[in-house]
Short mmCIF file of C-alpha atoms in Angstrom, two decimals:
data_model
loop_
_atom_site.label_atom_id
_atom_site.label_comp_id
_atom_site.label_asym_id
_atom_site.label_seq_id
_atom_site.Cartn_x
_atom_site.Cartn_y
_atom_site.Cartn_z
CA UNK F 797 -71.39 -22.79 18.43
CA UNK F 798 -73.75 -24.01 21.12
CA UNK F 799 -72.00 -26.10 23.66
CA UNK F 800 -68.55 -24.73 22.84
CA UNK F 801 -66.48 -24.47 25.96
CA UNK F 802 -64.73 -21.12 26.42
CA UNK F 803 -61.53 -20.31 28.29
CA UNK F 804 -61.64 -20.20 32.03
CA UNK F 805 -60.55 -17.04 33.84
CA UNK F 806 -57.49 -18.85 35.18
CA UNK F 807 -56.43 -19.90 31.68
CA UNK F 808 -56.78 -16.35 30.43
CA UNK F 809 -54.84 -14.90 33.36
CA UNK F 810 -52.02 -17.44 32.99
CA UNK F 811 -51.86 -17.02 29.20
CA UNK F 812 -51.87 -13.23 29.48
CA UNK F 813 -49.16 -13.35 32.14
CA UNK F 814 -46.93 -15.60 30.09
CA UNK F 815 -47.45 -13.41 27.04
CA UNK F 816 -46.71 -10.22 28.95
CA UNK F 817 -43.56 -11.67 30.48
CA UNK F 818 -42.32 -12.94 27.11
CA UNK F 819 -43.17 -9.75 25.26
CA UNK F 820 -41.67 -7.64 28.05
CA UNK F 821 -38.42 -9.55 27.95
CA UNK F 822 -38.32 -9.30 24.18
CA UNK F 823 -39.02 -5.59 24.19
CA UNK F 824 -36.33 -4.98 26.82
CA UNK F 825 -33.84 -6.88 24.70
CA UNK F 826 -34.88 -4.99 21.59
CA UNK F 827 -34.67 -1.67 23.40
CA UNK F 828 -31.13 -2.38 24.57
CA UNK F 829 -30.15 -3.66 21.16
CA UNK F 830 -31.60 -0.68 19.35
CA UNK F 831 -29.99 1.72 21.83
CA UNK F 832 -26.62 0.15 21.13
CA UNK F 833 -26.97 0.04 17.36
CA UNK F 834 -25.70 3.59 16.76
CA UNK F 835 -22.72 2.91 19.04
CA UNK F 836 -21.90 -0.25 17.12
CA UNK F 837 -22.27 1.54 13.82
CA UNK F 838 -20.02 4.33 15.05
CA UNK F 839 -17.44 1.84 16.31
CA UNK F 840 -17.44 0.08 12.92
CA UNK F 841 -17.14 3.40 11.13
CA UNK F 842 -14.35 4.46 13.46
CA UNK F 843 -12.42 1.26 12.86
CA UNK F 844 -12.84 1.56 9.13
CA UNK F 845 -11.64 5.17 9.08
CA UNK F 846 -8.62 4.20 11.18
CA UNK F 847 -7.83 1.33 8.81
CA UNK F 848 -8.11 3.46 5.68
CA UNK F 849 -5.97 6.26 7.13
CA UNK F 850 -3.31 3.90 8.42
CA UNK F 851 -3.23 1.87 5.20
CA UNK F 852 -2.96 4.89 2.91
CA UNK F 853 -0.26 6.50 4.99
CA UNK F 854 1.71 3.27 5.40
CA UNK F 855 1.69 2.56 1.65
CA UNK F 856 3.12 6.02 0.94
CA UNK F 857 5.71 5.65 3.69
CA UNK F 858 6.84 2.28 2.35
CA UNK F 859 7.42 3.84 -1.07
CA UNK F 860 9.04 7.01 0.29
CA UNK F 861 12.47 7.66 -1.18
CA UNK F 862 12.28 5.10 -3.97
CA UNK F 863 14.13 6.27 -7.02
CA UNK F 864 15.54 5.35 -10.39
CA UNK F 865 18.27 2.94 -11.55
CA UNK F 866 20.79 5.61 -10.58
CA UNK F 867 19.85 5.11 -6.93
CA UNK F 868 17.15 5.78 -4.38
CA UNK F 869 16.03 9.40 -4.06
CA UNK F 870 16.66 9.11 -0.35
CA UNK F 871 20.40 8.74 -0.97
CA UNK F 872 20.55 12.43 -1.82
CA UNK F 873 17.22 13.98 -0.84
CA UNK F 874 14.88 13.49 2.11
CA UNK F 875 12.31 10.74 1.57
CA UNK F 876 10.04 12.67 3.94
CA UNK F 877 9.95 16.13 5.49
CA UNK F 878 8.01 17.63 8.41
CA UNK F 879 6.63 20.57 6.42
CA UNK F 880 4.29 21.48 3.58
CA UNK F 881 5.99 22.10 0.26
CA UNK F 882 4.87 25.71 0.42
CA UNK F 883 6.38 26.26 3.87
CA UNK F 884 9.72 27.96 4.17
CA UNK F 885 12.65 25.52 3.92
CA UNK F 886 13.93 24.72 7.37
CA UNK F 887 10.49 24.84 8.98
CA UNK F 888 9.31 21.75 10.84
CA UNK F 889 6.04 20.92 12.56
CA UNK F 890 4.87 17.76 14.25
CA UNK F 891 1.55 17.34 12.42
CA UNK F 892 2.65 17.59 8.80
CA UNK F 893 4.41 15.00 6.66
CA UNK F 894 5.52 15.36 3.06
CA UNK F 895 6.60 12.19 1.25
CA UNK F 896 8.63 12.07 -1.93
CA UNK F 897 9.19 9.15 -4.31
CA UNK F 898 9.39 7.99 -7.88
CA UNK F 899 6.36 5.73 -8.40
CA UNK F 900 6.34 2.36 -10.13
CA UNK F 901 6.35 2.56 -13.94
CA UNK F 902 7.35 6.23 -13.74
CA UNK F 903 8.37 8.17 -16.81
CA UNK F 904 12.00 9.19 -16.58
CA UNK F 905 14.90 10.36 -18.68
CA UNK F 906 17.95 12.66 -18.63
CA UNK F 907 18.48 16.18 -19.87
CA UNK F 908 20.26 16.47 -23.20
CA UNK F 909 20.85 20.18 -22.73
CA UNK F 910 21.30 22.23 -19.55
CA UNK F 911 18.07 23.46 -17.99
CA UNK F 912 18.27 27.10 -16.95
CA UNK F 913 16.14 28.33 -14.02
CA UNK F 914 13.74 30.25 -16.22
CA UNK F 915 13.62 27.84 -19.19
CA UNK F 916 10.15 26.95 -20.43
CA UNK F 917 11.09 23.59 -21.85
CA UNK F 918 13.44 20.71 -21.21
CA UNK F 919 15.09 18.62 -23.89
CA UNK F 920 15.36 15.01 -22.82
CA UNK F 921 17.13 11.89 -24.03
CA UNK F 922 14.75 9.55 -25.85
CA UNK F 923 17.18 6.73 -26.58
CA UNK F 924 16.49 3.82 -24.27
CA UNK F 925 12.94 4.97 -23.52
CA UNK F 926 9.98 2.63 -23.86
CA UNK F 927 8.90 2.17 -27.46
CA UNK F 928 5.75 3.89 -28.65
CA UNK F 929 6.24 6.83 -26.29
CA UNK F 930 6.73 10.40 -27.52
CA UNK F 931 8.65 11.73 -24.54
CA UNK F 932 9.70 8.67 -22.54
CA UNK F 933 6.22 8.27 -21.07
CA UNK F 934 5.83 11.85 -19.85
CA UNK F 935 2.43 13.31 -20.60
CA UNK F 936 0.77 16.67 -20.13
CA UNK F 937 0.02 17.13 -16.44
CA UNK F 938 2.86 14.93 -15.18
CA UNK F 939 4.46 16.13 -11.94
CA UNK F 940 8.19 15.49 -12.00
CA UNK F 941 11.46 16.27 -10.31
CA UNK F 942 14.70 17.31 -11.91
CA UNK F 943 17.83 16.49 -9.91
CA UNK F 944 21.54 16.12 -10.33
CA UNK F 945 24.45 14.48 -8.58
CA UNK F 946 25.19 17.58 -6.49
CA UNK F 947 21.92 17.25 -4.51
CA UNK F 948 20.11 20.00 -6.40
CA UNK F 949 16.45 19.21 -6.82
CA UNK F 950 13.47 21.11 -8.18
CA UNK F 951 9.88 20.32 -9.10
CA UNK F 952 8.60 20.43 -12.66
CA UNK F 953 5.14 20.23 -14.08
CA UNK F 954 4.80 19.09 -17.67
CA UNK F 955 2.31 21.22 -19.58
CA UNK F 956 2.73 19.64 -23.00
CA UNK F 957 5.06 17.26 -24.82
CA UNK F 958 6.58 16.84 -28.22
CA UNK F 959 9.27 14.43 -29.41
CA UNK F 960 12.02 14.63 -26.81
CA UNK F 961 10.75 17.89 -25.35
CA UNK F 962 8.85 18.68 -22.19
CA UNK F 963 7.05 22.00 -22.15
CA UNK F 964 7.15 23.14 -18.53
CA UNK F 965 4.43 24.97 -16.65
CA UNK F 966 5.45 28.28 -15.16
CA UNK F 967 3.07 27.85 -12.22
CA UNK F 968 5.39 25.78 -9.99
CA UNK F 969 8.06 27.31 -7.75
CA UNK F 970 10.92 28.88 -9.74
CA UNK F 971 13.93 26.65 -10.09
CA UNK F 972 16.90 27.61 -8.00
CA UNK F 973 19.70 26.20 -10.10
CA UNK F 974 20.87 25.42 -13.59
CA UNK F 975 20.79 21.69 -14.20
CA UNK F 976 23.57 20.38 -16.46
CA UNK F 977 23.05 17.92 -19.28
CA UNK F 978 22.78 14.42 -17.83
CA UNK F 979 20.65 15.51 -14.88
CA UNK F 980 17.74 13.18 -14.26
CA UNK F 981 14.08 14.04 -14.86
CA UNK F 982 11.62 11.61 -13.28
CA UNK F 983 7.91 11.51 -12.74
CA UNK F 984 7.50 11.84 -8.98
CA UNK F 985 5.01 11.93 -6.17
CA UNK F 986 5.31 14.64 -3.55
CA UNK F 987 2.38 14.17 -1.22
CA UNK F 988 1.63 16.01 2.00
CA UNK F 989 -0.43 14.63 4.87
CA UNK F 990 -1.78 17.27 7.22
CA UNK F 991 -4.66 17.80 9.60
CA UNK F 992 -7.21 20.46 8.72
CA UNK F 993 -8.11 21.61 12.21
CA UNK F 994 -11.28 23.42 11.09
CA UNK F 995 -12.90 20.47 9.36
CA UNK F 996 -11.01 17.91 11.49
CA UNK F 997 -10.03 16.03 8.36
CA UNK F 998 -6.78 14.25 7.59
CA UNK F 999 -5.97 15.36 4.06
CA UNK F 1000 -3.50 14.26 1.42
CA UNK F 1001 -2.34 16.92 -1.02
CA UNK F 1002 -0.53 16.00 -4.21
CA UNK F 1003 0.07 18.53 -6.97
CA UNK F 1004 -3.04 20.64 -7.25
CA UNK F 1005 -5.31 17.99 -5.79
CA UNK F 1006 -6.35 17.44 -2.20
CA UNK F 1007 -8.49 14.61 -0.94
CA UNK F 1008 -9.73 13.62 2.47
CA UNK F 1009 -8.20 10.48 3.92
CA UNK F 1010 -10.20 10.42 7.16
CA UNK F 1011 -12.92 12.47 8.84
CA UNK F 1012 -13.30 13.34 12.51
CA UNK F 1013 -9.58 13.35 13.23
CA UNK F 1014 -8.83 14.99 16.56
CA UNK F 1015 -5.04 14.96 16.46
CA UNK F 1016 -2.18 13.91 14.21
CA UNK F 1017 1.45 13.53 15.23
CA UNK F 1018 4.52 12.34 13.38
CA UNK F 1019 7.71 11.23 15.08
CA UNK F 1020 11.04 10.91 13.31
CA UNK F 1021 13.48 8.18 14.34
CA UNK F 1022 17.06 7.56 13.31
CA UNK F 1023 18.85 4.24 12.67
CA UNK F 1024 19.16 3.59 16.42
CA UNK F 1025 15.39 4.19 16.77
CA UNK F 1026 16.00 7.34 18.80
CA UNK F 1027 13.38 10.04 18.33
CA UNK F 1028 14.86 13.04 16.53
CA UNK F 1029 13.67 16.43 17.79
CA UNK F 1030 12.12 18.75 15.22
CA UNK F 1031 14.79 21.31 16.04
CA UNK F 1032 17.32 18.98 14.40
CA UNK F 1033 15.60 19.67 11.07
CA UNK F 1034 15.71 23.43 11.46
CA UNK F 1035 19.27 24.26 12.44
CA UNK F 1036 21.14 23.24 9.30
CA UNK F 1037 23.41 22.62 7.62
CA UNK F 1038 21.20 22.85 4.56
CA UNK F 1039 21.55 21.29 1.15
CA UNK F 1040 20.06 22.22 -2.23
CA UNK F 1041 18.46 25.60 -2.75
CA UNK F 1042 15.10 27.21 -3.38
CA UNK F 1043 11.83 25.54 -2.45
CA UNK F 1044 13.37 22.10 -1.92
CA UNK F 1045 16.26 23.19 0.32
CA UNK F 1046 16.52 20.77 3.23
CA UNK F 1047 18.33 20.16 6.51
CA UNK F 1048 20.81 17.30 6.03
CA UNK F 1049 19.64 15.69 9.29
CA UNK F 1050 16.55 14.61 7.36
CA UNK F 1051 18.79 12.13 5.53
CA UNK F 1052 19.33 10.32 8.85
CA UNK F 1053 15.64 9.50 9.29
CA UNK F 1054 15.06 5.75 9.05
CA UNK F 1055 11.70 5.24 10.74
CA UNK F 1056 8.55 7.36 10.88
CA UNK F 1057 5.84 6.87 13.45
CA UNK F 1058 2.38 8.33 12.91
CA UNK F 1059 -0.32 8.65 15.55
CA UNK F 1060 -3.83 9.45 14.38
CA UNK F 1061 -6.46 10.15 17.03
CA UNK F 1062 -9.97 9.66 15.70
CA UNK F 1063 -13.32 10.53 17.24
CA UNK F 1064 -16.73 9.05 16.52
CA UNK F 1065 -18.93 10.80 14.00
CA UNK F 1066 -21.36 12.07 16.62
CA UNK F 1067 -18.63 13.04 19.06
CA UNK F 1068 -20.38 11.05 21.79
CA UNK F 1069 -19.33 7.56 20.78
CA UNK F 1070 -16.04 5.71 21.19
CA UNK F 1071 -12.66 7.14 20.18
CA UNK F 1072 -9.68 5.36 18.65
CA UNK F 1073 -5.99 5.89 18.17
CA UNK F 1074 -4.29 4.45 15.08
CA UNK F 1075 -0.55 4.20 15.50
CA UNK F 1076 1.71 3.01 12.68
CA UNK F 1077 5.47 2.70 12.64
CA UNK F 1078 7.11 2.27 9.25
CA UNK F 1079 10.77 1.66 8.55
CA UNK F 1080 11.67 3.45 5.34
CA UNK F 1081 12.35 0.72 2.79
CA UNK F 1082 14.33 3.03 0.56
CA UNK F 1083 16.66 4.11 3.27
CA UNK F 1084 19.39 5.63 1.17
CA UNK K 880 -66.77 -28.74 9.36
CA UNK K 881 -66.68 -25.24 10.87
CA UNK K 882 -67.85 -26.57 14.18
CA UNK K 883 -65.19 -29.26 14.21
CA UNK K 884 -62.46 -26.76 13.37
CA UNK K 885 -63.50 -24.44 16.14
CA UNK K 886 -63.74 -27.33 18.56
CA UNK K 887 -60.06 -28.01 17.89
CA UNK K 888 -59.00 -24.34 18.08
CA UNK K 889 -55.60 -24.95 19.59
CA UNK K 890 -53.68 -22.70 17.08
CA UNK K 891 -53.42 -19.54 19.16
CA UNK K 892 -50.34 -20.66 21.04
CA UNK K 893 -48.75 -21.90 17.86
CA UNK K 894 -49.32 -18.58 16.12
CA UNK K 895 -47.90 -16.74 19.10
CA UNK K 896 -44.84 -18.94 19.23
CA UNK K 897 -44.25 -18.65 15.47
CA UNK K 898 -44.53 -14.86 15.69
CA UNK K 899 -42.06 -14.68 18.54
CA UNK K 900 -39.65 -17.08 16.87
CA UNK K 901 -39.76 -15.08 13.63
CA UNK K 902 -39.21 -11.84 15.53
CA UNK K 903 -36.25 -13.27 17.42
CA UNK K 904 -34.83 -14.79 14.25
CA UNK K 905 -35.05 -11.45 12.47
CA UNK K 906 -33.28 -9.65 15.32
CA UNK K 907 -30.63 -12.38 15.52
CA UNK K 908 -30.06 -12.36 11.77
CA UNK K 909 -29.66 -8.58 11.71
CA UNK K 910 -27.11 -8.69 14.53
CA UNK K 911 -25.33 -11.62 12.91
CA UNK K 912 -25.09 -9.94 9.50
CA UNK K 913 -23.78 -6.72 11.05
CA UNK K 914 -21.13 -8.43 13.14
CA UNK K 915 -20.16 -10.82 10.35
CA UNK K 916 -19.71 -7.96 7.90
CA UNK K 917 -17.42 -6.18 10.36
CA UNK K 918 -15.48 -9.40 10.96
CA UNK K 919 -15.07 -9.93 7.20
CA UNK K 920 -13.85 -6.36 6.69
CA UNK K 921 -11.33 -6.75 9.51
CA UNK K 922 -10.23 -10.16 8.20
CA UNK K 923 -9.81 -8.81 4.69
CA UNK K 924 -7.73 -5.92 6.03
CA UNK K 925 -5.58 -8.27 8.09
CA UNK K 926 -5.12 -10.58 5.11
CA UNK K 927 -4.09 -7.65 2.93
CA UNK K 928 -1.51 -6.56 5.50
CA UNK K 929 -0.20 -10.08 5.81
CA UNK K 930 0.07 -10.37 2.03
CA UNK K 931 2.09 -7.16 1.75
CA UNK K 932 4.52 -8.36 4.39
CA UNK K 933 4.72 -11.78 2.74
CA UNK K 934 5.55 -10.19 -0.61
CA UNK K 935 8.17 -8.02 1.07
CA UNK K 936 9.62 -11.07 2.77
CA UNK K 937 9.75 -12.88 -0.56
CA UNK K 938 11.71 -10.00 -2.09
CA UNK K 939 14.10 -9.95 0.87
CA UNK K 940 14.68 -13.67 0.57
CA UNK K 941 15.26 -13.41 -3.19
CA UNK K 942 17.76 -10.59 -2.61
CA UNK K 943 19.63 -12.81 -0.18
CA UNK K 944 19.81 -15.61 -2.75
CA UNK K 945 20.86 -13.23 -5.53
CA UNK K 946 23.55 -11.58 -3.42
CA UNK K 947 25.64 -14.75 -3.30
CA UNK K 948 25.47 -15.39 -7.04
CA UNK K 949 28.57 -14.06 -8.80
CA UNK K 950 26.76 -13.94 -12.13
CA UNK K 951 23.13 -12.92 -12.57
CA UNK K 952 23.00 -14.07 -16.19
CA UNK K 953 22.34 -17.61 -14.98
CA UNK K 954 19.21 -16.33 -13.27
CA UNK K 955 18.06 -14.28 -16.24
CA UNK K 956 18.40 -17.30 -18.52
CA UNK K 957 16.40 -19.45 -16.10
CA UNK K 958 19.28 -21.85 -15.49
CA UNK K 959 19.43 -21.12 -11.76
CA UNK K 960 16.53 -20.70 -9.36
CA UNK K 961 16.29 -19.68 -5.75
CA UNK K 962 16.78 -22.20 -2.95
CA UNK K 963 13.12 -21.59 -2.11
CA UNK K 964 11.02 -23.52 -4.60
CA UNK K 965 7.99 -25.73 -4.25
CA UNK K 966 8.28 -28.44 -6.86
CA UNK K 967 8.14 -27.97 -10.60
CA UNK K 968 6.89 -24.54 -11.65
CA UNK K 969 5.10 -25.87 -14.71
CA UNK K 970 2.62 -27.99 -12.79
CA UNK K 971 -0.63 -26.38 -11.58
CA UNK K 972 -0.78 -25.10 -7.99
CA UNK K 973 -3.83 -25.13 -5.74
CA UNK K 974 -3.89 -21.80 -3.96
CA UNK K 975 -5.40 -21.17 -0.54
CA UNK K 976 -9.05 -20.42 -1.14
CA UNK K 977 -9.45 -23.01 -3.87
CA UNK K 978 -8.07 -21.29 -6.97
CA UNK K 979 -5.67 -23.15 -9.20
CA UNK K 980 -2.93 -21.42 -11.15
CA UNK K 981 -0.11 -22.41 -13.43
CA UNK K 982 2.98 -20.54 -12.33
CA UNK K 983 4.97 -21.01 -15.49
CA UNK K 984 4.95 -20.82 -18.45
CA UNK K 985 2.93 -20.07 -21.58
CA UNK K 986 -0.41 -18.33 -22.09
CA UNK K 987 -2.69 -18.03 -19.03
CA UNK K 988 0.17 -18.74 -16.65
CA UNK K 989 1.01 -16.35 -13.84
CA UNK K 990 4.38 -15.66 -15.48
CA UNK K 991 2.60 -14.63 -18.67
CA UNK K 992 0.43 -12.21 -16.68
CA UNK K 993 3.48 -10.71 -15.02
CA UNK K 994 5.18 -10.34 -18.40
CA UNK K 995 2.28 -8.20 -19.56
CA UNK K 996 1.71 -6.23 -16.38
CA UNK K 997 5.11 -5.54 -14.86
CA UNK K 998 6.61 -2.17 -15.85
CA UNK K 999 3.07 -1.12 -16.73
CA UNK K 1000 3.18 -3.26 -19.86
CA UNK K 1001 5.81 -1.00 -21.43
CA UNK K 1002 8.22 -2.37 -24.01
CA UNK K 1003 11.78 -1.48 -24.86
CA UNK K 1004 12.27 -3.47 -28.07
CA UNK K 1005 15.15 -5.91 -27.61
CA UNK K 1006 15.63 -4.72 -24.03
CA UNK K 1007 12.07 -5.51 -22.96
CA UNK K 1008 12.47 -7.41 -19.68
CA UNK K 1009 11.82 -11.13 -19.84
CA UNK K 1010 10.51 -12.16 -16.43
CA UNK K 1011 11.97 -15.41 -15.15
CA UNK K 1012 10.31 -17.20 -12.27
CA UNK K 1013 12.90 -17.41 -9.50
CA UNK K 1014 11.29 -18.48 -6.23
CA UNK K 1015 7.90 -19.90 -5.29
CA UNK K 1016 6.22 -21.68 -2.45
CA UNK K 1017 4.00 -21.37 0.59
CA UNK K 1018 5.05 -18.88 3.24
CA UNK K 1019 4.56 -21.60 5.83
CA UNK K 1020 7.58 -23.39 4.33
CA UNK K 1021 9.90 -20.41 4.61
CA UNK K 1022 11.73 -21.37 7.74
CA UNK K 1023 12.71 -25.00 8.15
CA UNK K 1024 11.80 -26.25 11.60
CA UNK K 1025 9.94 -23.07 12.52
CA UNK K 1026 6.19 -22.82 12.44
CA UNK K 1027 4.79 -20.01 10.33
CA UNK K 1028 1.04 -19.75 10.54
CA UNK K 1029 0.19 -18.45 7.10
CA UNK K 1030 -1.94 -19.61 4.20
CA UNK K 1031 -0.23 -17.33 1.71
CA UNK K 1032 1.67 -18.47 -1.35
CA UNK K 1033 4.45 -16.30 -2.76
CA UNK K 1034 6.04 -16.17 -6.18
CA UNK K 1035 9.09 -14.11 -7.20
CA UNK K 1036 10.28 -13.20 -10.67
CA UNK K 1037 13.46 -11.46 -11.77
CA UNK K 1038 14.27 -9.58 -14.96
CA UNK K 1039 17.03 -7.56 -16.52
CA UNK K 1040 16.96 -3.80 -16.21
CA UNK K 1041 15.93 -2.33 -19.60
CA UNK K 1042 18.26 0.62 -19.06
CA UNK K 1043 21.37 -1.44 -19.77
CA UNK K 1044 20.67 -1.09 -23.48
CA UNK K 1045 22.45 -4.28 -24.51
CA UNK K 1046 19.46 -5.55 -26.48
CA UNK K 1047 19.43 -8.88 -24.65
CA UNK K 1048 17.07 -9.44 -21.71
CA UNK K 1049 18.97 -12.56 -20.68
CA UNK K 1050 22.24 -10.70 -20.15
CA UNK K 1051 22.89 -8.31 -17.28
CA UNK K 1052 25.27 -5.59 -18.44
CA UNK K 1053 24.92 -3.02 -15.68
CA UNK K 1054 24.55 -5.01 -12.47
CA UNK K 1055 20.92 -3.96 -12.02
CA UNK K 1056 18.05 -6.41 -11.67
CA UNK K 1057 14.31 -6.03 -11.30
CA UNK K 1058 12.42 -8.16 -8.76
CA UNK K 1059 8.68 -8.66 -8.79
CA UNK K 1060 6.97 -10.56 -5.97
CA UNK K 1061 3.37 -11.58 -5.54
CA UNK K 1062 1.68 -12.92 -2.43
CA UNK K 1063 -1.54 -14.80 -3.12
CA UNK K 1064 -4.08 -15.61 -0.46
CA UNK K 1065 -7.62 -16.75 0.19
CA UNK K 1066 -10.59 -14.89 -1.30
CA UNK K 1067 -8.47 -13.51 -4.13
CA UNK K 1068 -6.08 -11.58 -1.89
CA UNK K 1069 -3.09 -10.51 -3.93
CA UNK K 1070 -0.37 -8.03 -3.16
CA UNK K 1071 2.66 -7.03 -5.23
CA UNK K 1072 6.02 -5.60 -4.28
CA UNK K 1073 8.52 -4.62 -6.93
CA UNK K 1074 12.11 -3.69 -6.34
CA UNK K 1075 15.18 -2.71 -8.27
CA UNK K 1076 18.53 -3.85 -6.94
CA UNK K 1077 22.11 -3.17 -7.89
CA UNK K 1078 25.24 -5.08 -7.10
CA UNK K 1079 27.39 -2.81 -4.95
CA UNK K 1080 30.39 -1.35 -6.81
CA UNK K 1081 33.63 -3.17 -6.18
CA UNK K 1082 35.01 -0.33 -4.08
CA UNK K 1083 32.07 -0.63 -1.67
CA UNK K 1084 32.26 -4.38 -1.30
CA UNK K 1085 32.93 -5.66 2.13
CA UNK K 1086 33.69 -9.23 3.07
CA UNK K 1087 31.78 -11.91 1.15
CA UNK K 1088 28.97 -12.37 0.39
CA UNK K 1089 28.94 -9.37 -1.93
CA UNK K 1090 26.49 -6.68 -1.00
CA UNK K 1091 23.42 -5.68 -2.94
CA UNK K 1092 21.92 -2.24 -2.80
CA UNK K 1093 18.19 -1.52 -2.98
CA UNK K 1094 17.52 1.17 -5.58
CA UNK K 1095 13.77 1.18 -5.21
CA UNK K 1096 11.25 -0.77 -3.19
CA UNK K 1097 7.57 -0.16 -3.79
CA UNK K 1098 4.25 -1.74 -3.25
CA UNK K 1099 3.12 -2.36 -6.81
CA UNK K 1100 -0.24 -2.28 -8.47
CA UNK K 1101 -2.06 -5.33 -9.69
#
């Protein structure tokens, strides 16, 4: 090692200075980057929640009112209503939406015998049903609607099946009318979107099941537009005249709805990050 | 040896530079991955939306073509197709994204898949719908002279309504037709819209062309 030349003081000072400057700049950049990471993550999460909520809602709205070969449901019944199914008929609020439709590949048939309000089973036509089905594709647990040409409509829940017979659950709302032979029975979706203000969650309820569509939702508003794209006041859905009876009685003005606009206001998970508003406007495809 | 190596000890700067470069590269890669993932999610969402609207547009266009046909049996038998076609349906098609499909017919063709999947695969004996390819082509070719910036390819099939009960899927006995449209895009994007249409009863008919009524219009499952 003898004779090895070391570093001069100047070299050490310059090298240390350069290193400090470089490291300082790097650390500053890292600090800023790391400080912004949660904000970026929250923004990404916010966008994703907005997308999921808008997509789910839009898909249901596009299907709203779709029916059977006899015609769209929306020709005789509202494709959507501004109330929960358990709310009194004629009530209307701005932050609740219930959608009704016959889904793709739905089980469906017609009554062979009249269905009385208190009847525990329905006899259905099996001729013309898909082969290898016991009761036209209905299965235990199917949610369905029974409806006739006079705009009577009631929910059914199938508890069990046998050949040509649907055993009906007594747990759903009592039927309000007697349905004559020939009335249609179709598997149906009746789904309600509403904001749970306590948990700040947008929830979708269908049958006995509820699932969360989006978290951290601050506000939810639905607007109802007619064929001229004029916003219909909620009072129009409360003042009659009313059709049908029982739990599915509805204001006939709901049949004039052609477009539904939803506004979902979302907050960041922490409450301190960015906020977003998802706004979707959907023309009802099955417009009646 | 040791003395010579120490005499040439110039590696400190190199080590420092390599360390810094690796650190910067790691930070850059992390940022890049995060932003790219978000961009891909957004692009996938946008593509999905576009595909739904393309499938809906394909159904609307098919309805327009069907509305002017006085007899739908010629469509159900495959004798008449839409005015929107992109060459012979039996030859393979290169889809956006690199996939190749055979639209029609026979095993492994898209038509064969639709035959098994539409109506949830249900069968009605002699009334089981027989899906006929009706319209196909790139969305960008939809409007002659207009520029549509889309990489999507759409295909539309039509079939008889099994409810007519005539035992023949090539004959329409009740004026009701099923329509099944697919929009296919890059990275396997695929969206389905199915609809049921009915020729308006004679009493409702206005001036020609005859009207068609939508009975159901739904985004289908694939």
